[in-house]
Short mmCIF file of C-alpha atoms in Angstrom, two decimals:
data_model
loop_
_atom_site.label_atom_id
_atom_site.label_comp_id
_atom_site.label_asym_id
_atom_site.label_seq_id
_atom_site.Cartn_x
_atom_site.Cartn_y
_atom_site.Cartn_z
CA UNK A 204 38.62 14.83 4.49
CA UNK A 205 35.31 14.36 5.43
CA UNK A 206 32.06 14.30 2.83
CA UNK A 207 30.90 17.16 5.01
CA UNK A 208 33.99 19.44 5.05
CA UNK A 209 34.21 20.64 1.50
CA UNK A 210 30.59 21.69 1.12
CA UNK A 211 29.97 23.31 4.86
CA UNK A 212 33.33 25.00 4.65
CA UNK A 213 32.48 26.75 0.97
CA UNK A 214 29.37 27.41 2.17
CA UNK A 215 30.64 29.08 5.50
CA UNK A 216 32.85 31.42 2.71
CA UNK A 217 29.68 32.82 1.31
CA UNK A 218 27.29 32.61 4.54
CA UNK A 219 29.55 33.47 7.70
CA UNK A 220 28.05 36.85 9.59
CA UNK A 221 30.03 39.72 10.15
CA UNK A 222 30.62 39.98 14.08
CA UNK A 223 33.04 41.76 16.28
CA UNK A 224 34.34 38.83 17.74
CA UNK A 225 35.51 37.03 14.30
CA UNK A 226 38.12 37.71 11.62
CA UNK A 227 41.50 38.42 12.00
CA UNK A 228 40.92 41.88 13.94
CA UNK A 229 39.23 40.24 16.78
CA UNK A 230 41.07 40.36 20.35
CA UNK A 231 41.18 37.06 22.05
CA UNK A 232 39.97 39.48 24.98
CA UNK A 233 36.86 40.22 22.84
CA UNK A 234 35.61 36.29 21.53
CA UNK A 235 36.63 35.61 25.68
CA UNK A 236 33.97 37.98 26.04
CA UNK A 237 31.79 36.99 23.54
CA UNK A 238 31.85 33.30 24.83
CA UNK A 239 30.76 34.43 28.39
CA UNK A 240 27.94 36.79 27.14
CA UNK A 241 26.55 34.27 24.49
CA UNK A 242 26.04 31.92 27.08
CA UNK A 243 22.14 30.71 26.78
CA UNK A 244 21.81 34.82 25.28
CA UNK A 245 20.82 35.60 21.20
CA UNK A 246 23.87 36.93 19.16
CA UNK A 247 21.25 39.58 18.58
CA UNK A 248 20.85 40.93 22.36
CA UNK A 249 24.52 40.46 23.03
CA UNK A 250 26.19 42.57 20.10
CA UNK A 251 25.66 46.08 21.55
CA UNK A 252 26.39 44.76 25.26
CA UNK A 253 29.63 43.25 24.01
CA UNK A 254 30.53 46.88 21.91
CA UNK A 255 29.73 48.88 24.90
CA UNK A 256 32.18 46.28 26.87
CA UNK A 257 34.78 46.56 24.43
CA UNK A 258 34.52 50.37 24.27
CA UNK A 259 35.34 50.62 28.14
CA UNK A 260 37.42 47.77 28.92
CA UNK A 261 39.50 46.69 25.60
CA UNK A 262 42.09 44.47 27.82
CA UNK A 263 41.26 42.08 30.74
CA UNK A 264 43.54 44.88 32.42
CA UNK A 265 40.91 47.35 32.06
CA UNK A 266 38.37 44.85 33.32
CA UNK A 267 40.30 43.92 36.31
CA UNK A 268 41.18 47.46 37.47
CA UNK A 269 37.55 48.25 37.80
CA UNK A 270 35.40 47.42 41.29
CA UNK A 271 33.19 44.20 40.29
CA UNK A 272 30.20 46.11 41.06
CA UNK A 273 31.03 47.72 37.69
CA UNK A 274 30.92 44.40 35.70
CA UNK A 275 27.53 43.72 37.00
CA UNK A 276 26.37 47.25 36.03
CA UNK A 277 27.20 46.75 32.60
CA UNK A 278 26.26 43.46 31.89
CA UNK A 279 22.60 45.24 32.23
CA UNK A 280 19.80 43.07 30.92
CA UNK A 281 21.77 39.98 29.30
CA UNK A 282 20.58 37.99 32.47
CA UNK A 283 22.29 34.85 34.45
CA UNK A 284 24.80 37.93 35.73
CA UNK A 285 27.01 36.03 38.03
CA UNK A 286 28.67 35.71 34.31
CA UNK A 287 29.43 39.12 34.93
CA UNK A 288 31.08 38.38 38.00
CA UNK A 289 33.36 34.78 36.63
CA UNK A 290 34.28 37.15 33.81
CA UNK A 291 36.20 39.99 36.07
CA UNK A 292 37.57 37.36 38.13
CA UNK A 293 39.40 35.51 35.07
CA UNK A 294 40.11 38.96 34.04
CA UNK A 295 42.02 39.54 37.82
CA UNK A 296 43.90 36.01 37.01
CA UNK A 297 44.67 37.05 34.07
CA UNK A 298 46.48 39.95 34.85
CA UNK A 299 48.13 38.42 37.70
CA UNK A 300 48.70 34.94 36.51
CA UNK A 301 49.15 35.66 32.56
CA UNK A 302 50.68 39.03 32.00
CA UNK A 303 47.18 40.52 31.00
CA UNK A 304 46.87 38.38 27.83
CA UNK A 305 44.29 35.71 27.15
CA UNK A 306 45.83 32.38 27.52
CA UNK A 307 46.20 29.99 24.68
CA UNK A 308 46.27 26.72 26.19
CA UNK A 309 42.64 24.45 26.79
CA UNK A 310 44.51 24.09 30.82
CA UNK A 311 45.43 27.46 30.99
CA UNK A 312 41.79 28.69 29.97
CA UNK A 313 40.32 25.86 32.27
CA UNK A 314 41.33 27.04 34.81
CA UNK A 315 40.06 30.46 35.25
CA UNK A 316 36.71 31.78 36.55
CA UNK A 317 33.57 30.35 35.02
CA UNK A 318 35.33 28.36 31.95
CA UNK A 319 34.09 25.02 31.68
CA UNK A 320 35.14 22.61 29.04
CA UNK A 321 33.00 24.04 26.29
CA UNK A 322 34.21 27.69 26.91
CA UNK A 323 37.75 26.35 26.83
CA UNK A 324 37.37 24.90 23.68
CA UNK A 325 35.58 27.78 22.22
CA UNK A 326 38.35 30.39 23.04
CA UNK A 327 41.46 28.41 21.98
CA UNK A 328 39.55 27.21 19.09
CA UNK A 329 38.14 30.61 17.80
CA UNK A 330 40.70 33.46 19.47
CA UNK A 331 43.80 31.06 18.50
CA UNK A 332 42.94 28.57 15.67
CA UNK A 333 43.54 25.55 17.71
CA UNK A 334 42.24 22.50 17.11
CA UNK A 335 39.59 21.26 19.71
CA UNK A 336 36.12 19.75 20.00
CA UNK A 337 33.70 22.44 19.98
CA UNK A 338 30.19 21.42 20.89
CA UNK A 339 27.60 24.49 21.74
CA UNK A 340 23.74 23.67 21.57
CA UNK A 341 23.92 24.26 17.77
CA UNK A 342 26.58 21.81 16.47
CA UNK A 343 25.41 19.15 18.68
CA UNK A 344 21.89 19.52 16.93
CA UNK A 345 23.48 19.59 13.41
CA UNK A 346 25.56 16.43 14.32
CA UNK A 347 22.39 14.90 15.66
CA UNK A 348 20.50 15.27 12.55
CA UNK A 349 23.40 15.07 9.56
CA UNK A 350 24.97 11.98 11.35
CA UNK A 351 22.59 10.45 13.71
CA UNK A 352 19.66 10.85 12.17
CA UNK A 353 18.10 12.12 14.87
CA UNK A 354 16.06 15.58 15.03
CA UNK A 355 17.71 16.66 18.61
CA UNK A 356 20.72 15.90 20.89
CA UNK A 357 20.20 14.35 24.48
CA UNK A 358 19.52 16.47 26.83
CA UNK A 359 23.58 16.32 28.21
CA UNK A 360 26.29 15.85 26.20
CA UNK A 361 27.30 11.93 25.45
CA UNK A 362 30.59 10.11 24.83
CA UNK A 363 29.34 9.32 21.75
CA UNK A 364 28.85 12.69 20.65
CA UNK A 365 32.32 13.79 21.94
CA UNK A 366 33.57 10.59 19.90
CA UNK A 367 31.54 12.03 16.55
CA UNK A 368 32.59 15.27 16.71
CA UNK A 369 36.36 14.33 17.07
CA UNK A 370 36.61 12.23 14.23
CA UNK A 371 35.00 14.54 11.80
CA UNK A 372 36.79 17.45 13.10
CA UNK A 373 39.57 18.08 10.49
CA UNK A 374 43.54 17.41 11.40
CA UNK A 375 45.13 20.71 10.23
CA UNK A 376 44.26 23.47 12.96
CA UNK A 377 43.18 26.10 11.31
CA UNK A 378 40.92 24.30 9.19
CA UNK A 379 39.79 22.73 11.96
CA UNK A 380 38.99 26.03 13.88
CA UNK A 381 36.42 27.31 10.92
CA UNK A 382 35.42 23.81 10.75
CA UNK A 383 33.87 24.26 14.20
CA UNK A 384 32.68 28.01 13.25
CA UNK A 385 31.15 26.45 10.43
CA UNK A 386 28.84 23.98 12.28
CA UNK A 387 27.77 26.36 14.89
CA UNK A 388 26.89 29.04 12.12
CA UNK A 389 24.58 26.00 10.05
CA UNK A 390 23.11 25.12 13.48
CA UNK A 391 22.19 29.31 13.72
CA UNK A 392 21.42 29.82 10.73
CA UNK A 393 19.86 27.38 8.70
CA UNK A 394 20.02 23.92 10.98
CA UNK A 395 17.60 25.94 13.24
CA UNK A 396 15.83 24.09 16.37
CA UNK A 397 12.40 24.87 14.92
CA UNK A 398 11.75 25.08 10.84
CA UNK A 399 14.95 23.89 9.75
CA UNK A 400 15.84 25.06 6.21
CA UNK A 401 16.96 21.88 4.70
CA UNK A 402 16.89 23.12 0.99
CA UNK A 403 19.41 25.96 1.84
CA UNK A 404 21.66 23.31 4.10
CA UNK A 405 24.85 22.52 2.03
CA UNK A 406 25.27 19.08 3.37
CA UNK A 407 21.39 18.57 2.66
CA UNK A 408 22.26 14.91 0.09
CA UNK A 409 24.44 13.84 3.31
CA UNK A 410 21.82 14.40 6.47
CA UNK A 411 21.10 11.08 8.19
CA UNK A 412 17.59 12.66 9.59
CA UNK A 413 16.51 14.26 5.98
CA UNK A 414 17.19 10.79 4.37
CA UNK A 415 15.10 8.89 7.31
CA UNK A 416 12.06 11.28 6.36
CA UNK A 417 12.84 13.87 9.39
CA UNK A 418 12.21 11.73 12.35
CA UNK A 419 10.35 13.79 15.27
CA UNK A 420 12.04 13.73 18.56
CA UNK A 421 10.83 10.57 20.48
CA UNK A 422 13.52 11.15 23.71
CA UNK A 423 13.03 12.44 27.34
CA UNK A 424 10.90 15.15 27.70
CA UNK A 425 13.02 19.06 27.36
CA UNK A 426 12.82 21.32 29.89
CA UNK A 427 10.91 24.60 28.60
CA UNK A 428 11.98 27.37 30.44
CA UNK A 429 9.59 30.17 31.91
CA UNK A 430 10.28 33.57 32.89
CA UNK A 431 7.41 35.46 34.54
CA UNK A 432 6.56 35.15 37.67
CA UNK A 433 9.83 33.04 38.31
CA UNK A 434 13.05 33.40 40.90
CA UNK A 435 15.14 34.90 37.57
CA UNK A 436 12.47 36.99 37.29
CA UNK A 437 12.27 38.63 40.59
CA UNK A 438 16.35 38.62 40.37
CA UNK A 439 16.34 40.82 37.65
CA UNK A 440 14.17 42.94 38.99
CA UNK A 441 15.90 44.00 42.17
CA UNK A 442 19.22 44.28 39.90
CA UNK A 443 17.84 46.57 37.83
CA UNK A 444 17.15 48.99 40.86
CA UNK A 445 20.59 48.79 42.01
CA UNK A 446 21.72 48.74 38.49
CA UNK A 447 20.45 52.07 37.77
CA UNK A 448 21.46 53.81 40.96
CA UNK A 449 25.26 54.82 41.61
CA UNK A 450 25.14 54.87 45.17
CA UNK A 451 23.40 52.45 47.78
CA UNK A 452 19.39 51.81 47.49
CA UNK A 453 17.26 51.74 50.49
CA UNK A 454 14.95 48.54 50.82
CA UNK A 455 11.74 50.65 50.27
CA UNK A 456 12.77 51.06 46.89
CA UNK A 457 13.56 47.21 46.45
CA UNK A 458 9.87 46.20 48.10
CA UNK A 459 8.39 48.46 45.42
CA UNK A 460 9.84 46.56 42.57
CA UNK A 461 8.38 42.84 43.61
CA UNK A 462 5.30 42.92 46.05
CA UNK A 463 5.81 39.38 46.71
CA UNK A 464 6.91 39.48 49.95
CA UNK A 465 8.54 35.98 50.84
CA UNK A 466 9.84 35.54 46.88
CA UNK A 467 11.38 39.33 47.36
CA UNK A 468 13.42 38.09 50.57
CA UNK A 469 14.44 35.04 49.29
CA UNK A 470 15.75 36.40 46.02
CA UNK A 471 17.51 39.20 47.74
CA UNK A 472 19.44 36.55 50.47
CA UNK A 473 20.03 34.46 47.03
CA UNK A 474 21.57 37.75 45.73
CA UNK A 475 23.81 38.55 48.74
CA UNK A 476 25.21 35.11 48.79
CA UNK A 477 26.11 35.32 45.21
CA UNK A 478 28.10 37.99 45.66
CA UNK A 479 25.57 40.14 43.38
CA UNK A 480 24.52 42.56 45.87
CA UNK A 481 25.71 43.84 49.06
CA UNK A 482 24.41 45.18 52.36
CA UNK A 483 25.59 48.89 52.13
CA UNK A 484 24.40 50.05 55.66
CA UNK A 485 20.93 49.88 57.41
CA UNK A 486 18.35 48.39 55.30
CA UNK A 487 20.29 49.57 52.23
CA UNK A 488 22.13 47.54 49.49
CA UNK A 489 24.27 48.35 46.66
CA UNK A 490 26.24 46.30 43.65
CA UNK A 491 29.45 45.36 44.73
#
C-alpha cells in the first residue's frame, strides 16, 4: 500500500461527515441522487433538497411515474436544472431497461441520462464499493498538491492525472471505494481551494506542494464565475415563477420578473428548447 493510504484512511475513520447518502443504509437510488444534485452545488444547499427528494420519490420508480415538470419543481433553487430533467430520464431507463434498480456496472451507468465518466465512477464506486478512478474537483486538487506539488489541477482533467490517481488507488475494492471517499472528504474539508489547513492534513510529512514551500498557482488563468446580471441569472428567475405556480403562467407575469427585454426573450426561447418550460396556450407557459 501506498504511504498515503494508512494515514488518510484512519483519518477518514475519525473525520468522515454523517450524510444521507453514505453508510451502509444509503440506497444506490439516493448517492445516484446525490451525485446529480452535488454537481458544481455545496453539500450544504443540497442536503434538504436531496431529503425532500428522498421523502417523495424513494425508488427511480417513483421518480419515473411522475410528469417531468415535477422534477423541475422540486429541484427548486439548486440551479443548472436540466439536472433535474437527465435525472428523471435515467430514472424512466431505469425502470424500463433495469428492473427499477440502480445499475452496478461503470457501462450500464454510462449509459443513462446525464452520467458522464465521473458520475459513473462515483455511483459504482460509492453505492456499490467498486473499484474505479474517482476524480471530482476536490481529489484532483489534493493529488495536485500531495503528489505534484502543485497548488491547483489544470483546468481539464489530464492523462497524467487519470494515470496518478490509478496507481495510488488501492487493489482490494472496498478499500478502494473509501479510498476515493477519503480524498474527496480531505479535498472538502481540510485540502480546501482557499486556506488550506495543512497542520490538520494527515498526509501533511508526504505533500509534494507543502515540502516545495506552497508554490502559488502559476497556470492559465481560471474562469471566475458571475451570477448577477447573467443568462443563469435571468433563467432562474423565470423558473421560479413557473416553479411556484401549479397551473400555466401568463407572460405578463414572466416580463415582471426580468425587465430586460431582449435578455428575457432570449432566456425564455433558451428555456423552451431545453425542454424546461413549455408553451401552455396563448402567451402562457408552464413546467413540463
Amino acid at each position: 500500500m501506498s504511504d498515503l493510504h494508512d494515514p488518510l484512511l484512519r483519518w477518514y475513520d475519525d473525520h468522515a461527515r454523517e450524510l444521507p447518502w453514505r453508510g451502509p443504509q444509503a440506497s444506490a437510488w439516493s448517492v445516484m441522487v446525490s451525485e446529480f444534485m452535488l454537481q458544481q452545488t455545496p453539500v450544504a444547499r443540497v442536503l434538504p433538497v436531496h431529503e425532500a427528494w428522498l421523502a417523495r420519490w424513494p425508488t427511480p420508480a417513483d421518480l419515473a411515474a411522475e410528469p417531468v415538470g415535477e422534477a423541475v419543481r422540486a429541484w427548486g433553487r439548486l440551479g443548472y436544472p436540466r439536472r433535474a430533467l437527465r435525472l428523471h430520464a435515467a430514472a424512466v431507463a431505469i425502470v424500463a431497461d433495469h428492473g427499477g434498480e440502480v445499475p452496478s456496472s461503470y457501462d450500464d451507468l454510462r449509459a443513462l441520462s446525464g452520467i458522464g465518466d465521473y458520475t459513473a465512477a462515483a455511483i459504482a464506486t460509492f453505492a456499490f464499493g467498486r473499484r474505479h478512478v474517482v476524480l471530482d474537483t476536490n481529489v484532483r486538487r489534493v493529488l495536485a498538491r500531495v503528489v505534484q506539488g502543485v497548488e491547483l489541477p489544470a483546468p481539464a482533467v489530464t492523462k497524467a492525472e487519470r494515470e496518478v490517481a490509478a496507481e495510488l488507488l488501492p487493489l482490494d475494492e472496498p478499500t478502494a471505494a473509501t479510498w476515493s471517499i477519503a480524498l474527496m472528504e480531505l479535498g472538502a474539508l481540510v485540502c480546501t481551494a482557499t486556506r488550506p489547513r495543512c497542520e490538520a492534513c494527515p498526509v501533511r510529512d508526504a505533500c509534494a506542494w507543502r515540502a516545495a514551500g506552497h508554490p502559488p498557482y502559476d497556470g492559465p488563468p481560471r474562469k471566475v464565475q458571475t451570477w448577477a446580471g447573467t443568462d443563469r441569472q435571468c433563467r432562474g428567475r423565470l423558473l421560479a415563477v413557473l416553479r411556484d405556480d401549479p397551473g400555466p403562467v401568463h407572460r405578463s407575469r414572466l416580463d415582471a420578473a426580468w425587465t430586460e427585454e431582449a435578455q428575457r426573450v432570449r432566456c425564455l426561447a433558451g428555456l423552451v428548447a431545453d425542454g424546461l418550460v413549455v408553451p401552455a396556450g396563448p402567451d402562457t407557459y408552464a413546467l413540463p
